[in-house]
């Protein structure tokens, strides 16, 4: 064992020494450090491969910023959506084994799968999942705020995800398409997506440190912690995000040394050390244009950056006259870029522990400029200038904040009326509660304060370490409540997927427990303009009312003396208490009006 450890250590040292002697990279680390400084990133790692060799691999900054533990080429980072190329490559293996074709409907392999409409059910093929051409927008709130470890439960949500256009009409990024690819590989092999990634890629490539779950990362030594820049540009630690069942879209955690082996495989037609890991025909197809993303016109600043297409799990561009195949990744506290320049036998991977960071793109472009022998852009300087302009624009925007907020308005209901459960089958369920005269809820285990914005619109404000993050007020996700004709809160709508209408979460008021003795006081016959209405108990202490000529209606207790009809929206009952505490009247509150019935007095 000691011998093996010594060999590994020598290999790492020789890699770093070789990288420092490559004349093409002279002066590059000064550029790298300039990016680290201007972005205020805790740390990052970068590796460059050429042909079948790693020519550079090194970490900068810190894997653990608080404890000043340096990042290195073996530090684990979350790679986020750079996972997608792994997932689609599994389907390339299945096609090579004649287990599927990319023209199969996904429902052939997942029979219970249903999309929003028949056009999608009948026309979406596996290829649409791989190149983002289903017609669906992202609907990311469905899994991000309402995660599940069950891939099947996430698949079931797709039936309720509204498209914004027709199948193959327009490219639009969608993580659920990669979830479905992961489930297809599970159905074909009988093994989990995670097991397939490990056996088909990690083991044959020797990606020994790479993990498919956040739990694996947490249990590993030399794993980076994630960070974000607060609004005041201070570096703050973020909790790991468990992507759970959505793993095929972005759950891999890896190091640049491990990812270098993945890059070498792609730039060598799917081979690694003479073993065909990925079918060669699939490699070429995946790195070829399968869907137009956008026009991708060259800009004045970057006249040599052209076109924007998508393959299978890869974005395609031209960078300064060189064909570039790339995919980024972003997940809480981490950002990544995995890039190939196949015509140049070049690969670059950059992994950073900063949320929504520009670091991977900047470091990748600096490395590409050095390796491709093109005119070098001063990326660090350009970023610093762009950042200064951006901060100034943000300051001006902050000065104007609140102009869309209508001042001096009040909610239309008491705060108690907004409490209850809100559910949308394509997303999930959350509950609003009243604590010390304030409304709170919880999304993905994170407590949220509902701050009144105006009218019946509230904002989700994070509660961190027991304190409300007031810096978010005025610029947070909004929740708008609506009422039905009876005046009850019926929906909470969140504009969480901007390309379609706000997502409507159905409101169910909280219920209270009422014992049999309490219910007894409501039992009796009531006269409503000559019609006899009966109130009685059955089915284990459930209060019912019966109106002649109609079905009997079960009532749900919502507050003292107040009930909702279980099966009728907008219908409710309130029993009126007399001065002597007896119940002699009942109000029937309906969409067409409120009617009072008096208890019939027995002779």
Coordinates of C-alpha atoms in Angstrom, one line a residue:
X1 CA 0.0 0.0 0.0
X2 CA 2.8 2.4 0.8
X3 CA 4.4 1.8 -2.5
X4 CA 1.1 2.6 -4.3
X5 CA 0.7 5.8 -2.4
X6 CA 4.2 6.8 -3.3
X7 CA 3.7 6.1 -7.0
X8 CA 0.5 8.3 -7.0
X9 CA 2.3 11.1 -5.2
X10 CA 5.2 11.0 -7.7
X11 CA 2.7 11.1 -10.6
X12 CA 1.1 14.2 -9.2
X13 CA 4.4 15.9 -8.7
X14 CA 5.6 15.1 -12.2
X15 CA 2.4 16.5 -13.7
X16 CA 2.8 19.8 -11.9
X17 CA 6.5 20.0 -12.8
X18 CA 5.7 19.3 -16.4
X19 CA 3.0 21.9 -16.5
X20 CA 5.4 24.5 -15.2
X21 CA 7.9 23.7 -18.0
X22 CA 5.4 23.9 -20.9
X23 CA 6.5 27.0 -22.7
X24 CA 3.0 27.7 -24.0
X25 CA 1.7 28.3 -20.5
X26 CA 4.4 30.8 -19.5
X27 CA 2.7 33.6 -17.5
X28 CA -0.7 31.8 -17.3
X29 CA -0.8 31.6 -13.5
X30 CA -0.5 35.3 -13.2
X31 CA -3.7 35.5 -15.2
X32 CA -5.4 32.8 -13.2
X33 CA -4.6 34.6 -9.9
X34 CA -5.9 37.8 -11.3
X35 CA -9.3 36.1 -11.9
X36 CA -9.3 34.7 -8.4
X37 CA -8.8 38.2 -7.0
X38 CA -11.3 40.0 -9.2
X39 CA -14.1 37.5 -8.7
X40 CA -13.4 37.0 -5.0
X41 CA -13.8 33.3 -5.5
X42 CA -12.7 31.1 -2.6
X43 CA -11.0 28.7 -4.9
X44 CA -10.9 26.7 -8.2
X45 CA -9.0 23.9 -9.9
X46 CA -8.1 23.7 -13.6
X47 CA -6.7 20.9 -15.8
X48 CA -5.6 21.0 -19.4
X49 CA -5.3 17.8 -21.5
X50 CA -3.8 17.4 -24.9
X51 CA -4.1 14.2 -26.9
X52 CA -3.9 11.5 -24.3
X53 CA -1.9 13.4 -21.6
X54 CA -2.6 15.8 -18.8
X55 CA -0.3 18.7 -19.4
X56 CA -1.5 20.9 -16.5
X57 CA -3.5 20.3 -13.3
X58 CA -3.5 22.6 -10.3
X59 CA -5.7 24.2 -7.6
X60 CA -5.9 27.8 -6.7
X61 CA -7.3 29.4 -3.5
X62 CA -9.1 27.4 -1.0
X63 CA -11.3 24.3 -0.8
X64 CA -12.3 25.4 2.7
X65 CA -12.2 29.2 2.8
X66 CA -12.7 29.5 6.6
X67 CA -10.0 27.1 7.6
X68 CA -7.7 28.1 4.7
X69 CA -7.3 24.6 3.3
X70 CA -5.9 24.9 -0.2
X71 CA -7.7 23.5 -3.3
X72 CA -5.7 21.1 -5.5
X73 CA -6.1 19.0 -8.6
X74 CA -7.7 16.2 -6.5
X75 CA -10.2 18.4 -4.6
X76 CA -13.8 17.3 -5.2
X77 CA -16.2 19.9 -6.5
X78 CA -19.9 19.6 -7.6
X79 CA -19.9 19.7 -11.4
X80 CA -23.6 20.3 -11.8
X81 CA -25.0 20.1 -15.3
X82 CA -21.7 19.0 -16.7
X83 CA -23.1 15.6 -15.6
X84 CA -25.5 15.7 -18.6
X85 CA -22.9 14.4 -21.1
X86 CA -22.4 11.3 -18.8
X87 CA -26.1 10.6 -18.8
X88 CA -26.6 10.8 -22.5
X89 CA -23.5 8.8 -23.1
X90 CA -25.2 5.9 -21.3
X91 CA -27.9 5.9 -23.9
X92 CA -25.2 5.8 -26.5
X93 CA -24.0 2.6 -25.0
X94 CA -27.6 1.2 -25.0
X95 CA -28.0 2.1 -28.6
X96 CA -24.8 0.3 -29.4
X97 CA -26.2 -2.8 -27.7
X98 CA -29.4 -2.5 -29.7
X99 CA -31.4 -1.8 -26.5
X100 CA -33.0 1.4 -27.9
X101 CA -32.9 3.9 -30.7
X102 CA -32.9 7.6 -30.3
X103 CA -36.2 7.7 -32.3
X104 CA -38.0 5.6 -29.6
X105 CA -40.7 7.3 -27.7
X106 CA -39.6 7.5 -24.1
X107 CA -42.9 5.9 -23.1
X108 CA -41.7 2.7 -24.8
X109 CA -39.3 2.4 -21.9
X110 CA -41.3 4.2 -19.2
X111 CA -44.9 3.0 -19.9
X112 CA -46.4 5.1 -17.0
X113 CA -44.9 8.3 -18.4
X114 CA -47.5 11.0 -19.4
X115 CA -46.8 14.4 -20.7
X116 CA -49.1 17.4 -20.6
X117 CA -51.0 16.6 -23.8
X118 CA -51.4 13.9 -26.5
X119 CA -49.2 15.8 -29.0
X120 CA -46.3 15.5 -26.6
X121 CA -47.1 11.9 -25.7
X122 CA -47.3 10.8 -29.3
X123 CA -44.4 12.9 -30.8
X124 CA -41.6 13.3 -28.2
X125 CA -38.8 10.9 -28.9
X126 CA -35.6 10.2 -26.9
X127 CA -33.6 12.5 -29.1
X128 CA -35.8 15.4 -27.9
X129 CA -34.8 14.6 -24.3
X130 CA -31.1 14.7 -25.3
X131 CA -31.1 18.0 -27.2
X132 CA -33.8 20.0 -25.2
X133 CA -36.4 20.0 -28.0
X134 CA -39.5 18.8 -26.1
X135 CA -41.3 22.2 -26.1
X136 CA -41.2 22.3 -22.3
X137 CA -39.7 25.2 -20.4
X138 CA -37.4 24.4 -17.4
X139 CA -40.0 24.0 -14.6
X140 CA -36.9 23.8 -12.3
X141 CA -38.9 24.9 -9.2
X142 CA -40.7 21.6 -9.4
X143 CA -37.5 19.7 -8.3
X144 CA -35.4 22.4 -6.7
X145 CA -38.0 23.6 -4.2
X146 CA -39.8 20.2 -3.9
X147 CA -37.1 17.6 -4.2
X148 CA -37.6 13.8 -4.0
X149 CA -35.3 10.9 -3.9
X150 CA -37.8 8.9 -5.9
X151 CA -37.1 9.4 -9.6
X152 CA -40.5 7.9 -10.4
X153 CA -42.3 10.5 -8.3
X154 CA -40.5 13.2 -10.3
X155 CA -41.5 11.5 -13.5
X156 CA -45.1 11.6 -12.4
X157 CA -44.9 15.4 -12.2
X158 CA -44.4 15.8 -15.9
X159 CA -48.0 15.2 -16.7
X160 CA -48.7 18.6 -15.1
X161 CA -45.9 20.6 -16.7
X162 CA -47.2 23.0 -19.3
X163 CA -45.3 23.4 -22.6
X164 CA -44.7 26.8 -24.1
X165 CA -44.4 25.6 -27.7
X166 CA -44.7 22.5 -29.9
X167 CA -42.4 19.6 -30.0
X168 CA -39.1 20.4 -31.9
X169 CA -40.3 24.0 -32.5
X170 CA -37.7 25.6 -30.3
X171 CA -34.7 24.7 -28.1
X172 CA -35.2 25.2 -24.4
X173 CA -33.1 23.9 -21.6
X174 CA -35.0 21.3 -19.5
X175 CA -33.5 19.1 -16.7
X176 CA -36.5 16.7 -16.7
X177 CA -35.4 15.4 -20.1
X178 CA -32.2 14.2 -18.5
X179 CA -34.1 12.7 -15.6
X180 CA -36.0 10.7 -18.1
X181 CA -32.8 9.5 -19.8
X182 CA -31.6 8.4 -16.4
X183 CA -34.8 6.4 -15.7
X184 CA -34.6 4.8 -19.2
X185 CA -31.1 3.5 -18.4
X186 CA -32.4 2.2 -15.1
X187 CA -35.3 0.3 -16.8
X188 CA -33.0 -1.2 -19.5
X189 CA -30.2 -2.3 -17.1
X190 CA -32.1 -3.0 -13.9
X191 CA -29.5 -0.9 -12.1
X192 CA -29.7 2.6 -10.8
X193 CA -28.4 5.5 -12.9
X194 CA -25.8 6.0 -10.2
X195 CA -24.6 2.4 -10.5
X196 CA -24.5 2.6 -14.3
X197 CA -22.3 5.8 -14.2
X198 CA -19.9 4.2 -11.7
X199 CA -19.6 0.9 -13.6
X200 CA -19.6 2.2 -17.2
X201 CA -17.4 5.3 -16.7
X202 CA -15.9 5.9 -13.3
X203 CA -14.3 2.4 -12.9
X204 CA -12.9 1.9 -16.4
X205 CA -11.6 5.4 -16.5
X206 CA -10.1 5.2 -13.0
X207 CA -12.1 8.2 -11.8
X208 CA -11.7 6.8 -8.3
X209 CA -12.5 9.9 -6.4
X210 CA -15.7 10.8 -8.3
X211 CA -19.1 10.5 -6.6
X212 CA -22.7 10.4 -7.9
X213 CA -24.3 11.7 -4.7
X214 CA -23.8 14.5 -2.3
X215 CA -23.6 12.0 0.5
X216 CA -20.6 10.5 -1.2
X217 CA -19.0 13.9 -1.4
X218 CA -19.7 14.7 2.3
X219 CA -18.0 11.5 3.3
X220 CA -14.9 12.1 1.2
X221 CA -11.6 13.7 2.2
X222 CA -10.4 16.8 0.3
X223 CA -13.9 17.9 -0.7
X224 CA -14.5 21.6 -1.4
X225 CA -17.2 23.5 0.5
X226 CA -19.5 25.8 -1.5
X227 CA -19.7 29.6 -1.2
X228 CA -21.6 32.6 -2.5
X229 CA -20.9 36.3 -2.6
X230 CA -23.5 38.3 -0.6
X231 CA -24.9 41.6 -1.8
X232 CA -22.1 43.3 0.1
X233 CA -19.6 41.0 -1.7
X234 CA -18.6 39.1 1.4
X235 CA -17.8 35.4 1.0
X236 CA -20.4 33.2 2.7
X237 CA -20.6 29.5 3.1
X238 CA -23.6 27.7 1.5
X239 CA -25.0 24.3 2.4
X240 CA -24.6 21.4 0.0
X241 CA -27.7 21.0 -2.2
X242 CA -28.9 17.4 -2.4
X243 CA -30.3 17.1 -6.0
X244 CA -31.7 13.8 -4.9
X245 CA -33.8 12.0 -7.6
X246 CA -32.9 14.6 -10.3
X247 CA -29.3 13.2 -10.2
X248 CA -29.1 12.3 -13.9
X249 CA -29.3 16.1 -14.7
X250 CA -26.5 17.2 -12.4
X251 CA -25.3 15.2 -9.3
X252 CA -21.8 14.2 -10.1
X253 CA -19.0 15.5 -7.9
X254 CA -15.4 15.2 -9.2
X255 CA -11.9 16.6 -9.3
X256 CA -10.1 18.0 -12.3
X257 CA -7.7 15.1 -12.3
X258 CA -10.6 12.7 -12.6
X259 CA -12.4 14.8 -15.2
X260 CA -9.2 14.9 -17.3
X261 CA -9.7 11.3 -18.0
X262 CA -13.3 12.0 -19.2
X263 CA -11.9 14.7 -21.5
X264 CA -9.2 12.4 -22.9
X265 CA -11.8 9.9 -23.7
X266 CA -13.9 12.4 -25.8
X267 CA -11.0 13.9 -27.7
X268 CA -9.8 10.4 -28.6
X269 CA -13.0 9.1 -30.2
X270 CA -14.3 7.5 -27.1
X271 CA -11.1 5.6 -26.2
X272 CA -9.1 5.7 -23.0
X273 CA -5.9 3.7 -22.9
X274 CA -6.9 1.7 -26.0
X275 CA -10.3 0.7 -24.4
X276 CA -13.4 1.9 -26.2
X277 CA -15.4 3.4 -23.3
X278 CA -18.0 5.3 -25.5
X279 CA -18.9 4.2 -29.1
X280 CA -17.0 6.3 -31.6
X281 CA -20.1 7.0 -33.7
X282 CA -21.9 8.3 -30.7
X283 CA -19.0 10.6 -29.7
X284 CA -19.1 12.3 -33.1
X285 CA -22.9 12.5 -33.1
X286 CA -23.0 13.9 -29.6
X287 CA -20.5 16.6 -30.5
X288 CA -22.3 17.6 -33.6
X289 CA -25.2 20.0 -34.0
X290 CA -28.6 18.4 -33.1
X291 CA -30.6 21.6 -32.3
X292 CA -30.1 25.3 -32.9
X293 CA -29.9 27.1 -29.5
X294 CA -29.7 30.7 -30.8
X295 CA -28.4 32.7 -33.7
X296 CA -25.1 33.1 -32.0
X297 CA -24.0 36.1 -34.1
X298 CA -20.4 37.3 -33.3
X299 CA -20.3 40.4 -31.1
X300 CA -18.2 43.5 -31.5
X301 CA -16.2 42.4 -28.4
X302 CA -15.8 38.8 -29.6
X303 CA -16.0 38.7 -33.4
X304 CA -14.5 35.2 -33.4
X305 CA -17.1 33.6 -31.1
X306 CA -19.8 32.3 -33.4
X307 CA -23.0 30.1 -33.5
X308 CA -24.8 28.5 -30.6
X309 CA -26.0 24.9 -31.1
X310 CA -26.6 21.8 -28.9
X311 CA -25.5 18.2 -29.4
X312 CA -26.3 15.5 -26.8
X313 CA -25.4 17.0 -23.4
X314 CA -23.0 19.5 -25.0
X315 CA -23.2 23.1 -26.1
X316 CA -21.4 23.8 -29.4
X317 CA -19.7 27.1 -30.4
X318 CA -16.9 28.5 -32.4
X319 CA -14.2 30.1 -30.3
X320 CA -11.7 32.3 -32.2
X321 CA -12.0 30.1 -35.2
X322 CA -11.8 26.8 -33.2
X323 CA -14.7 24.3 -32.8
X324 CA -15.6 24.2 -29.1
X325 CA -17.8 21.6 -27.3
X326 CA -18.7 22.7 -23.8
X327 CA -21.1 22.4 -20.9
X328 CA -21.2 24.4 -17.8
X329 CA -22.6 23.5 -14.4
X330 CA -24.1 25.4 -11.5
X331 CA -25.5 24.1 -8.3
X332 CA -25.6 25.7 -4.8
X333 CA -22.1 27.0 -4.0
X334 CA -20.4 25.5 -7.1
X335 CA -19.8 26.3 -10.8
X336 CA -18.0 24.3 -13.6
X337 CA -17.0 24.3 -17.2
X338 CA -16.0 21.2 -19.1
X339 CA -14.7 22.1 -22.6
X340 CA -13.4 20.2 -25.6
X341 CA -11.7 21.5 -28.8
X342 CA -11.8 18.2 -30.7
X343 CA -10.1 19.5 -33.9
X344 CA -7.2 20.6 -31.7
X345 CA -7.1 17.4 -29.4
X346 CA -7.5 19.8 -26.5
X347 CA -9.6 19.6 -23.3
X348 CA -10.0 22.0 -20.4
X349 CA -11.9 21.5 -17.2
X350 CA -12.4 24.2 -14.5
X351 CA -14.2 23.6 -11.2
X352 CA -14.9 26.4 -8.7
X353 CA -16.6 26.5 -5.3
X354 CA -18.4 29.8 -5.9
X355 CA -22.1 30.0 -6.7
X356 CA -23.1 31.2 -10.2
X357 CA -19.5 32.1 -10.8
X358 CA -17.8 33.5 -13.9
X359 CA -14.5 31.8 -12.9
X360 CA -14.9 28.6 -15.0
X361 CA -15.6 30.5 -18.2
X362 CA -12.8 33.0 -17.6
X363 CA -10.2 30.4 -16.7
X364 CA -11.3 28.2 -19.6
X365 CA -10.9 31.1 -22.1
X366 CA -7.5 32.1 -20.7
X367 CA -6.3 28.5 -21.0
X368 CA -7.7 28.2 -24.5
X369 CA -6.0 31.4 -25.6
X370 CA -2.7 30.1 -24.5
X371 CA -3.1 26.6 -25.9
X372 CA -4.7 27.5 -29.3
X373 CA -2.0 30.2 -30.0
X374 CA -4.7 32.8 -30.8
X375 CA -4.7 36.5 -30.0
X376 CA -5.1 36.6 -26.2
X377 CA -8.0 38.5 -24.7
X378 CA -7.2 40.1 -21.3
X379 CA -10.0 38.1 -19.7
X380 CA -9.2 39.1 -16.1
X381 CA -9.0 42.8 -17.0
X382 CA -12.2 42.5 -19.1
X383 CA -14.1 40.9 -16.2
X384 CA -12.9 43.5 -13.7
X385 CA -14.2 46.3 -16.0
X386 CA -17.5 44.5 -16.7
X387 CA -17.9 43.9 -13.0
X388 CA -17.5 47.5 -12.1
X389 CA -20.1 48.5 -14.7
X390 CA -22.4 45.8 -13.4
X391 CA -22.0 46.9 -9.7
X392 CA -22.8 50.5 -10.7
X393 CA -25.9 49.4 -12.6
X394 CA -27.0 47.3 -9.6
X395 CA -26.5 50.3 -7.4
X396 CA -28.7 52.5 -9.7
X397 CA -31.3 49.7 -9.8
X398 CA -31.3 49.4 -6.0
X399 CA -32.0 53.2 -5.8
X400 CA -35.0 52.7 -8.0
X401 CA -36.3 49.6 -6.2
X402 CA -39.8 49.7 -5.0
X403 CA -41.2 51.8 -7.8
X404 CA -43.4 48.8 -8.9
X405 CA -44.5 48.4 -5.3
X406 CA -47.9 50.1 -4.5
X407 CA -47.5 51.8 -1.2
X408 CA -50.0 51.9 1.7
X409 CA -52.0 48.8 0.6
X410 CA -53.3 46.0 2.9
X411 CA -54.1 42.4 2.4
X412 CA -57.8 41.7 1.7
X413 CA -58.0 39.0 4.4
X414 CA -56.9 38.4 7.9
X415 CA -53.5 36.6 8.1
X416 CA -55.2 33.5 9.4
X417 CA -57.2 33.2 6.2
X418 CA -53.9 32.7 4.2
X419 CA -52.8 29.8 6.3
X420 CA -53.3 26.2 5.0
X421 CA -51.9 23.9 2.5
X422 CA -51.0 24.9 -1.1
X423 CA -50.5 22.2 -3.7
X424 CA -49.8 21.9 -7.5
X425 CA -49.4 18.3 -8.7
X426 CA -46.6 19.2 -11.1
X427 CA -44.6 20.9 -8.4
X428 CA -45.5 20.0 -4.8
X429 CA -47.1 21.1 -1.6
X430 CA -46.2 23.7 1.0
X431 CA -48.0 24.9 4.2
X432 CA -48.4 28.5 5.4
X433 CA -48.5 28.9 9.1
X434 CA -49.1 31.8 11.5
X435 CA -46.4 32.5 14.1
X436 CA -46.5 35.5 16.3
X437 CA -48.8 37.4 13.9
X438 CA -46.5 36.7 10.9
X439 CA -46.8 34.2 8.0
X440 CA -44.2 31.6 7.4
X441 CA -43.7 28.6 5.1
X442 CA -40.9 26.2 4.3
X443 CA -39.5 25.2 0.9
X444 CA -37.0 22.3 0.6
X445 CA -36.5 22.5 4.3
X446 CA -35.6 26.2 4.3
X447 CA -37.8 28.5 6.4
X448 CA -39.4 31.4 4.5
X449 CA -41.0 34.6 5.9
X450 CA -43.9 35.9 3.8
X451 CA -43.4 39.6 3.6
X452 CA -46.3 41.7 2.5
X453 CA -45.4 43.4 -0.8
X454 CA -48.7 45.0 -1.8
X455 CA -52.4 44.0 -2.0
X456 CA -52.5 40.2 -1.8
X457 CA -48.9 39.8 -3.0
X458 CA -46.3 38.6 -0.6
X459 CA -42.5 37.8 -0.9
X460 CA -40.6 34.7 0.1
X461 CA -37.8 36.0 2.3
X462 CA -35.1 33.6 3.6
X463 CA -34.8 33.0 7.3
X464 CA -31.2 32.4 8.1
X465 CA -30.0 31.4 11.5
X466 CA -33.3 32.4 12.9
X467 CA -33.2 35.9 11.4
X468 CA -35.1 37.3 8.4
X469 CA -32.8 38.3 5.6
X470 CA -34.1 41.9 5.1
X471 CA -31.7 42.5 2.2
X472 CA -34.0 40.4 0.0
X473 CA -37.1 42.5 0.5
X474 CA -38.4 44.1 -2.7
X475 CA -36.4 41.7 -4.9
X476 CA -37.6 38.2 -3.9
X477 CA -39.8 35.6 -5.4
X478 CA -43.5 36.7 -5.2
X479 CA -46.6 34.8 -4.1
X480 CA -50.0 36.3 -5.2
X481 CA -53.2 35.1 -3.6
X482 CA -56.6 35.0 -5.3
X483 CA -60.1 34.6 -4.0
X484 CA -63.1 32.7 -5.3
X485 CA -66.6 34.2 -5.6
X486 CA -67.4 33.3 -2.0
X487 CA -64.4 35.4 -0.9
X488 CA -62.2 32.5 0.2
X489 CA -58.5 32.3 -0.7
X490 CA -58.5 29.7 -3.5
X491 CA -55.0 29.8 -5.0
X492 CA -51.5 31.0 -4.4
X493 CA -49.7 31.8 -7.7
X494 CA -46.0 31.9 -8.1
X495 CA -44.3 33.3 -11.2
X496 CA -41.6 30.6 -10.9
X497 CA -41.4 29.7 -14.6
X498 CA -41.6 33.0 -16.5
X499 CA -42.3 31.6 -20.0
X500 CA -45.7 30.2 -19.0
X501 CA -48.5 31.6 -16.7
X502 CA -47.7 31.7 -13.0
X503 CA -48.0 28.3 -11.3
X504 CA -51.2 28.0 -9.4
X505 CA -51.1 26.2 -6.1
X506 CA -54.6 25.1 -4.8
X507 CA -55.4 26.3 -1.3
X508 CA -56.8 23.9 1.3
X509 CA -57.6 25.7 4.6
X510 CA -56.1 24.2 7.8
X511 CA -58.5 22.0 9.7
X512 CA -59.0 21.7 13.4
X513 CA -59.9 18.7 15.5
X514 CA -63.4 18.9 17.0
X515 CA -64.5 16.2 19.4
X516 CA -67.9 14.5 19.4
X517 CA -69.3 16.5 22.3
X518 CA -68.6 19.8 20.5
X519 CA -70.2 18.5 17.3
X520 CA -73.3 17.5 19.1
X521 CA -74.3 21.2 19.7
X522 CA -74.7 21.6 15.9
X523 CA -76.9 18.6 15.4
X524 CA -80.6 19.3 14.6
X525 CA -83.0 20.6 12.0
X526 CA -82.9 24.1 10.6
X527 CA -85.5 26.1 8.6
X528 CA -84.2 27.8 5.5
X529 CA -87.1 29.8 4.0
X530 CA -89.4 26.8 4.4
X531 CA -86.8 24.2 3.5
X532 CA -85.8 21.8 6.3
X533 CA -82.1 21.2 6.5
X534 CA -80.7 18.5 8.8
X535 CA -77.3 18.5 10.5
X536 CA -76.1 15.1 11.9
X537 CA -73.0 13.1 12.8
X538 CA -71.8 9.9 11.3
X539 CA -68.6 8.2 9.9
X540 CA -66.6 8.6 13.1
X541 CA -67.4 12.1 14.3
X542 CA -67.9 13.8 10.9
X543 CA -70.6 16.5 10.7
X544 CA -72.9 16.3 7.7
X545 CA -75.7 18.5 6.4
X546 CA -78.6 17.3 4.1
X547 CA -80.7 19.6 1.9
X548 CA -83.7 17.9 0.3
X549 CA -83.1 17.0 -3.3
X550 CA -79.3 17.2 -2.9
X551 CA -76.6 14.7 -1.8
X552 CA -75.5 14.8 1.8
X553 CA -72.4 17.0 2.4
X554 CA -69.5 16.2 4.7
X555 CA -68.2 19.3 6.5
X556 CA -64.6 20.1 7.4
X557 CA -64.0 22.1 10.6
X558 CA -61.7 25.1 9.9
X559 CA -62.2 27.3 13.0
X560 CA -64.6 27.7 16.0
X561 CA -68.1 27.1 14.6
X562 CA -66.9 27.3 11.0
X563 CA -66.9 24.5 8.4
X564 CA -66.1 24.1 4.7
X565 CA -67.9 21.7 2.4
X566 CA -65.6 18.9 1.6
X567 CA -66.7 18.5 -2.0
X568 CA -67.8 22.0 -2.9
X569 CA -65.4 24.8 -3.5
X570 CA -66.5 28.2 -2.2
X571 CA -69.3 26.8 0.0
X572 CA -69.0 27.1 3.8
X573 CA -71.1 27.1 7.0
X574 CA -70.9 29.1 10.1
X575 CA -73.0 28.3 13.2
X576 CA -74.0 31.3 15.1
X577 CA -73.6 31.3 18.9
X578 CA -76.3 33.0 21.0
X579 CA -75.7 35.0 24.1
X580 CA -76.4 31.9 26.2
X581 CA -73.8 30.0 24.2
X582 CA -76.4 27.9 22.4
X583 CA -76.5 27.3 18.6
X584 CA -79.8 28.5 17.1
X585 CA -78.7 29.8 13.7
X586 CA -76.5 28.7 10.8
X587 CA -75.2 30.8 7.9
X588 CA -74.8 29.1 4.5
X589 CA -72.2 31.1 2.7
X590 CA -72.3 30.4 -1.0
X591 CA -71.0 31.9 -4.3
X592 CA -74.5 33.3 -4.9
X593 CA -75.0 34.8 -1.5
X594 CA -75.3 34.2 2.2
X595 CA -78.4 32.6 3.7
X596 CA -79.4 32.2 7.3
X597 CA -81.3 29.2 8.6
X598 CA -82.9 29.1 12.1
X599 CA -83.0 26.0 14.3
X600 CA -86.5 24.5 14.5
X601 CA -87.9 24.4 18.0
X602 CA -89.5 21.1 18.9
X603 CA -93.1 21.4 20.2

